[in-house]
Short mmCIF file of C-alpha atoms in Angstrom, two decimals:
data_model
loop_
_atom_site.label_atom_id
_atom_site.label_comp_id
_atom_site.label_asym_id
_atom_site.label_seq_id
_atom_site.Cartn_x
_atom_site.Cartn_y
_atom_site.Cartn_z
CA MET R 1 -26.69 87.44 169.75
CA PRO R 2 -26.08 87.19 166.00
CA PRO R 3 -27.81 84.31 164.11
CA SER R 4 -25.85 81.13 163.75
CA LEU R 5 -24.37 80.23 160.32
CA GLU R 6 -27.15 77.76 159.82
CA GLN R 7 -29.74 80.56 160.29
CA GLN R 8 -27.95 83.00 157.90
CA PRO R 9 -29.33 83.22 154.38
CA ILE R 10 -26.82 82.54 151.62
CA SER R 11 -26.31 85.91 150.06
CA PRO R 12 -25.64 85.94 146.29
CA SER R 13 -22.09 87.38 146.88
CA ARG R 14 -21.36 84.60 149.37
CA ALA R 15 -22.60 82.04 147.07
CA TYR R 16 -20.60 83.39 144.09
CA ASN R 17 -17.47 83.36 146.18
CA SER R 18 -17.79 79.74 147.06
CA THR R 19 -14.91 77.90 145.32
CA PRO R 20 -14.87 74.37 144.15
CA ALA R 21 -11.93 73.76 146.47
CA SER R 22 -14.16 74.44 149.41
CA LEU R 23 -16.14 71.32 148.53
CA TRP R 24 -13.19 69.07 149.39
CA ARG R 25 -12.98 70.43 152.98
CA ALA R 26 -15.29 69.36 155.70
CA PRO R 27 -18.38 71.48 155.39
CA PRO R 28 -18.65 74.21 157.92
CA VAL R 29 -22.31 74.21 157.62
CA ALA R 30 -24.56 71.28 156.96
CA ALA R 31 -27.80 72.56 155.54
CA LYS R 32 -30.75 70.22 155.68
CA ASN R 33 -33.45 69.79 153.15
CA HIS R 34 -36.32 69.02 155.52
CA ALA R 35 -38.51 67.63 152.78
CA SER R 36 -36.10 64.90 151.84
CA GLY R 37 -34.02 64.71 155.05
CA ILE R 38 -30.81 64.85 152.94
CA SER R 39 -27.99 67.09 154.18
CA PHE R 40 -25.93 69.01 151.72
CA HIS R 41 -23.19 71.61 151.50
CA PRO R 42 -24.39 75.12 150.69
CA GLY R 43 -21.44 75.48 148.27
CA LEU R 44 -22.90 72.84 146.06
CA ILE R 45 -25.80 75.08 144.98
CA ALA R 46 -23.37 77.98 144.53
CA LEU R 47 -21.27 76.34 141.74
CA SER R 48 -21.59 78.10 138.38
CA LEU R 49 -21.95 75.93 135.28
CA ASP R 50 -18.41 76.94 134.33
CA GLU R 51 -17.07 75.70 137.63
CA MET R 52 -18.95 72.40 137.36
CA LEU R 53 -17.65 71.88 133.82
CA ARG R 54 -14.14 72.72 135.00
CA ILE R 55 -14.29 70.13 137.78
CA PHE R 56 -15.64 67.55 135.32
CA PHE R 57 -12.82 68.42 132.90
CA ASP R 58 -10.04 68.50 135.45
CA VAL R 59 -10.86 65.06 136.91
CA ARG R 60 -11.00 63.38 133.47
CA ALA R 61 -8.01 65.25 131.96
CA ASN R 62 -5.73 64.57 134.87
CA ARG R 63 -6.63 60.83 134.91
CA TRP R 64 -6.31 60.58 131.13
CA ILE R 65 -2.90 62.05 131.15
CA SER R 66 -1.73 60.14 134.16
CA ASP R 67 -2.98 56.82 132.53
CA THR R 68 -1.38 57.42 129.11
CA ALA R 69 1.58 59.81 129.39
CA TRP R 70 4.03 56.98 128.77
CA HIS R 71 2.32 56.13 125.43
CA SER R 72 3.65 57.21 122.02
CA SER R 73 0.74 55.64 120.20
CA ILE R 74 -1.85 58.36 119.52
CA SER R 75 -4.37 55.57 119.08
CA ALA R 76 -3.64 54.31 122.55
CA ILE R 77 -3.98 57.81 123.97
CA THR R 78 -7.26 58.53 122.22
CA ARG R 79 -8.74 55.06 123.02
CA HIS R 80 -8.91 55.98 126.65
CA PRO R 81 -12.52 56.65 127.77
CA ASP R 82 -11.70 60.05 129.19
CA PHE R 83 -10.71 61.28 125.74
CA ALA R 84 -14.25 60.68 124.47
CA ALA R 85 -15.75 62.26 127.57
CA ILE R 86 -13.59 65.40 127.16
CA VAL R 87 -14.39 65.67 123.38
CA ASP R 88 -18.04 65.28 124.18
CA MET R 89 -17.88 68.37 126.44
CA GLY R 90 -17.37 70.47 123.32
CA SER R 91 -16.21 74.08 123.40
CA PRO R 92 -15.78 74.42 127.17
CA ALA R 93 -13.19 71.61 127.03
CA ALA R 94 -11.35 73.41 124.22
CA LYS R 95 -11.20 76.52 126.39
CA PHE R 96 -9.94 74.57 129.40
CA ILE R 97 -7.32 72.86 127.30
CA LEU R 98 -6.07 76.12 125.77
CA GLU R 99 -5.87 77.66 129.22
CA ARG R 100 -3.65 74.82 130.37
CA ILE R 101 -1.47 75.21 127.32
CA VAL R 102 -1.09 78.94 128.05
CA ALA R 103 -0.21 78.01 131.67
CA GLY R 104 2.64 75.92 130.29
CA GLU R 105 1.06 72.49 130.56
CA VAL R 106 1.62 71.10 127.08
CA HIS R 107 0.76 67.50 126.40
CA VAL R 108 0.48 65.73 123.08
CA HIS R 109 -2.94 64.59 124.30
CA TRP R 110 -4.39 68.10 123.77
CA PHE R 111 -3.91 68.17 119.96
CA PRO R 112 -6.27 65.33 118.92
CA ALA R 113 -8.84 66.53 121.43
CA LEU R 114 -8.69 70.13 120.16
CA LYS R 115 -9.05 68.90 116.54
CA ASP R 116 -11.97 66.66 117.22
CA ILE R 117 -13.76 69.30 119.33
CA THR R 118 -13.26 72.18 116.98
CA GLY R 119 -12.96 70.41 113.57
CA GLU R 120 -9.99 72.60 112.86
CA ASP R 121 -6.23 72.35 112.97
CA PRO R 122 -4.23 75.55 112.75
CA VAL R 123 -0.82 73.81 112.77
CA PRO R 124 0.82 74.09 109.32
CA ALA R 125 1.81 70.78 107.85
CA HIS R 126 5.51 71.52 108.03
CA GLU R 127 5.28 71.85 111.83
CA ARG R 128 3.38 68.68 112.61
CA GLY R 129 5.02 66.77 115.44
CA ARG R 130 6.91 69.79 116.67
CA VAL R 131 5.12 69.91 119.91
CA SER R 132 6.03 73.40 121.15
CA GLN R 133 5.19 74.94 117.82
CA MET R 134 1.97 73.10 117.65
CA ALA R 135 1.07 74.55 121.04
CA ARG R 136 1.96 78.03 119.89
CA HIS R 137 -0.27 77.74 116.84
CA TRP R 138 -3.16 76.53 118.91
CA VAL R 139 -2.84 79.36 121.40
CA GLN R 140 -2.86 81.88 118.55
CA TRP R 141 -5.88 80.26 117.11
CA GLY R 142 -7.61 80.22 120.53
CA LYS R 143 -7.03 83.96 120.82
CA ALA R 144 -8.25 84.68 117.39
CA LYS R 145 -11.40 82.69 118.06
CA ASN R 146 -11.91 84.29 121.47
CA PHE R 147 -11.56 81.05 123.39
CA ILE R 148 -8.82 82.59 125.53
CA ARG R 149 -7.43 86.17 125.98
CA MET U 1 5.33 53.92 135.61
CA PRO U 2 2.16 52.02 136.64
CA SER U 3 3.16 48.54 137.84
CA ASP U 4 -0.03 47.00 136.61
CA HIS U 5 1.00 47.99 133.10
CA PHE U 6 4.69 47.06 133.37
CA PRO U 7 4.89 44.21 135.90
CA ASN U 8 8.55 43.41 135.13
CA LEU U 9 9.79 46.94 135.67
CA THR U 10 11.73 47.80 138.86
CA ASP U 11 13.89 50.68 140.01
CA ARG U 12 16.88 48.49 139.31
CA ASN U 13 16.16 47.55 135.71
CA PHE U 14 14.70 50.71 134.48
CA ILE U 15 17.33 53.54 134.73
CA PRO U 16 16.07 57.10 133.86
CA LYS U 17 18.44 59.01 131.55
CA SER U 18 16.58 62.24 130.78
CA PRO U 19 14.05 64.59 132.22
CA PRO U 20 10.55 64.23 130.84
CA THR U 21 9.87 65.93 127.54
CA GLY U 22 7.06 65.79 125.03
CA GLU U 23 9.20 67.12 122.14
CA TYR U 24 9.94 63.62 120.84
CA ASN U 25 8.66 60.12 121.41
CA CYS U 26 9.86 56.53 121.21
CA VAL U 27 9.99 56.45 117.37
CA GLY U 28 11.97 59.65 117.25
CA TRP U 29 14.33 58.33 119.95
CA ALA U 30 14.74 55.02 118.09
CA LEU U 31 15.78 57.09 115.02
CA HIS U 32 18.00 59.38 116.99
CA ASP U 33 15.66 62.31 116.36
CA GLN U 34 14.96 64.51 119.44
CA ARG U 35 12.96 67.13 117.54
CA ASN U 36 9.88 65.24 116.33
CA PHE U 37 6.99 63.38 117.83
CA ILE U 38 6.73 60.80 115.08
CA TRP U 39 3.58 58.67 114.67
CA PRO U 40 1.35 57.72 111.72
CA ASP U 41 -1.80 59.06 113.46
CA GLU U 42 -5.03 59.11 111.60
CA ARG U 43 -5.63 62.83 112.23
CA SER U 44 -2.36 63.71 110.49
CA GLN U 45 -1.16 65.86 113.40
CA PHE U 46 2.26 64.36 114.09
CA ALA U 47 5.40 63.96 112.09
CA TRP U 48 5.44 61.32 109.36
CA PRO U 49 6.95 61.24 105.89
CA PRO U 50 4.42 62.92 103.65
CA ASP U 51 5.01 60.44 100.85
CA MET U 52 4.17 57.38 103.09
CA PRO U 53 0.72 56.29 104.06
CA ARG U 54 -0.28 57.03 107.66
CA GLU U 55 -0.94 53.45 108.56
CA ASP U 56 -1.14 53.07 112.37
CA SER U 57 0.02 49.45 112.32
CA VAL U 58 3.17 47.40 112.81
CA VAL U 59 3.48 47.28 109.03
CA GLY U 60 3.30 51.07 108.91
CA LEU U 61 6.15 51.42 111.42
CA ARG U 62 8.12 48.66 109.70
CA ARG U 63 8.04 50.54 106.41
CA LEU U 64 9.38 53.67 108.08
CA PHE U 65 12.32 51.76 109.49
CA GLU U 66 12.89 49.97 106.21
CA ARG U 67 12.98 53.36 104.54
CA VAL U 68 16.03 54.34 106.65
CA GLY U 69 17.95 51.09 106.19
CA PHE U 70 16.64 48.64 108.73
CA VAL U 71 15.77 45.10 107.79
CA VAL U 72 13.73 42.52 109.70
CA CYS U 73 15.77 40.09 111.75
CA ASP U 74 14.91 37.34 114.17
CA SER U 75 17.05 37.86 117.26
CA LEU U 76 17.05 40.34 120.10
CA ASN U 77 20.63 39.45 120.97
CA TYR U 78 23.23 42.01 120.43
CA GLU U 79 25.25 41.53 117.28
CA ARG U 80 28.44 43.46 116.92
CA GLY U 81 28.23 45.96 114.04
CA PHE U 82 24.46 46.25 114.05
CA GLU U 83 21.92 48.57 115.64
CA LYS U 84 18.56 46.96 116.47
CA VAL U 85 15.06 48.25 117.16
CA ALA U 86 12.27 46.28 118.72
CA ILE U 87 8.68 47.13 118.16
CA TYR U 88 6.18 46.24 120.89
CA GLY U 89 2.58 45.64 119.97
CA LYS U 90 -0.78 44.45 121.07
CA ALA U 91 -3.86 43.40 119.14
CA GLU U 92 -4.84 47.06 118.78
CA GLY U 93 -1.56 47.83 117.03
CA PRO U 94 1.99 49.06 117.65
CA GLN U 95 2.66 50.53 121.13
CA HIS U 96 6.35 51.28 121.48
CA VAL U 97 9.77 51.08 119.93
CA ALA U 98 13.01 50.49 121.84
CA ARG U 99 16.53 50.81 120.44
CA GLN U 100 19.52 48.62 121.32
CA LEU U 101 22.76 50.23 122.54
CA ARG U 102 26.24 48.90 121.92
CA THR U 103 26.31 47.57 125.50
CA GLY U 104 23.45 45.22 124.47
CA ALA U 105 21.01 47.04 126.76
CA TRP U 106 18.06 48.91 125.37
CA THR U 107 16.91 52.53 125.46
CA SER U 108 13.32 53.69 125.46
CA LYS U 109 11.56 57.03 125.37
CA MET U 110 8.36 56.66 127.26
CA GLY U 111 5.79 58.74 125.34
CA GLU U 112 6.05 62.30 126.66
CA ARG U 113 7.91 61.14 129.74
CA LEU U 114 11.56 60.31 130.27
CA ASP U 115 13.93 58.20 128.33
CA ALA U 116 15.50 55.24 130.16
CA GLU U 117 17.81 52.23 129.76
CA HIS U 118 16.71 48.70 130.44
CA PRO U 119 18.84 45.63 130.16
CA THR U 120 16.29 43.56 128.22
CA THR U 121 13.10 44.19 126.23
CA ASP U 122 11.24 42.04 128.71
CA VAL U 123 11.38 44.90 131.26
CA LEU U 124 8.63 46.76 129.25
CA ALA U 125 6.67 43.74 128.19
CA GLY U 126 3.21 43.46 129.73
CA PRO U 127 -0.26 44.82 129.54
CA GLY U 128 1.00 48.34 128.77
CA PHE U 129 3.02 47.76 125.62
CA GLY U 130 2.20 44.08 124.92
CA GLY U 131 5.18 42.09 123.66
CA ILE U 132 7.81 42.24 120.93
CA VAL U 133 6.18 41.81 117.51
CA LEU U 134 9.12 42.79 115.25
CA VAL U 135 12.87 43.20 115.48
CA MET U 136 14.87 45.03 112.90
CA ARG U 137 18.54 45.85 112.46
CA ARG U 138 20.79 48.14 110.36
CA GLU U 139 24.52 48.38 110.01
CA ASP U 140 25.91 50.40 112.93
CA THR U 141 27.71 53.20 111.11
CA GLY U 142 28.28 55.22 114.23
CA ARG U 143 25.95 57.82 112.75
CA PRO U 144 22.19 58.28 113.03
CA PRO U 145 20.12 56.99 110.06
CA ILE U 146 19.35 59.57 107.41
CA LEU U 147 15.69 60.33 107.83
CA PRO U 148 13.37 61.09 104.98
CA PRO U 149 11.56 64.45 105.07
CA LEU U 150 9.02 64.20 107.93
CA HIS U 151 6.97 67.15 106.71
CA PRO U 152 5.88 68.61 103.39
CA PRO U 153 7.82 71.82 102.49
CA PRO U 154 6.29 75.01 103.82
CA ALA U 155 3.54 76.41 101.70
CA ARG U 156 4.74 79.39 99.74
CA LEU U 157 2.62 82.25 98.52
CA ILE U 158 3.41 83.03 94.93
CA THR U 159 2.32 85.81 92.56
CA PRO U 160 0.34 85.02 89.41
CA GLN U 161 3.68 85.35 87.62
CA GLY U 162 5.13 82.55 89.71
CA SER U 163 7.55 84.53 91.88
CA PRO U 164 7.55 84.31 95.64
CA LEU U 165 5.21 86.81 97.28
CA ILE U 166 7.38 87.00 100.45
CA ARG U 167 11.10 86.85 99.84
#
């Protein structure tokens, strides 16, 4: 009889293939830390740093945009606590933002965040406020700086 | 729209008139400009006349509307022959601008979301935008106001002799 899932070691390849999405499902295997008596999902120990940062970013970015998308005031948008949390993430957040822009998810929110994170603004002065062009300049900048491909 | 921010808003008093777009905002919409997201932001990332200070305040917005012919008035009521704008604000500063239509109703662009009509300015009053802090009007000429340049001219590369490098 093959060993049960609980008895199987977590192979590196299995751990690597664990996706963040699997965390939201009922865990198929509840491993137990016998020292502490706390149960945990094996996928939790398989998350890469990049995946953890992405989850952190996604939660905050989605909430930030949902809470402030009806605002025109850039001050009101950047006063939201999730703006500061995203800026504090630094370069990984810039990469995630640029990936979302490339995927077609353009929000005015991204521009102050990108500027505060990177300290740069590749948008020429004569295209400020032209949101599609601003997004295009940031994508070009992100590619030139190897944030995105 | 979140009801806790807009407690007076209902499906019956807020009528969507466009799909969502981030290409312009409430200030652009109030000025009949659907190409620019206009705001005097401190990072200088959005459209604003380059010869005006970027002052993120009610006074800053008032100066922009004065520049295109609006003057301060004291009534939200419709006055034949005039177009009005109403600026919403809170202690933190200006939050929104709505424009009055010839029907007497108001039209608002909601950030990067849709634009919509609402019968009164009260519909959008509340924790989200605060209340009306300034009303302005201009003569209704049937044409949009003439906007000042919202951007500096594009930088041009010139040779040491002063002629354009790229023609």
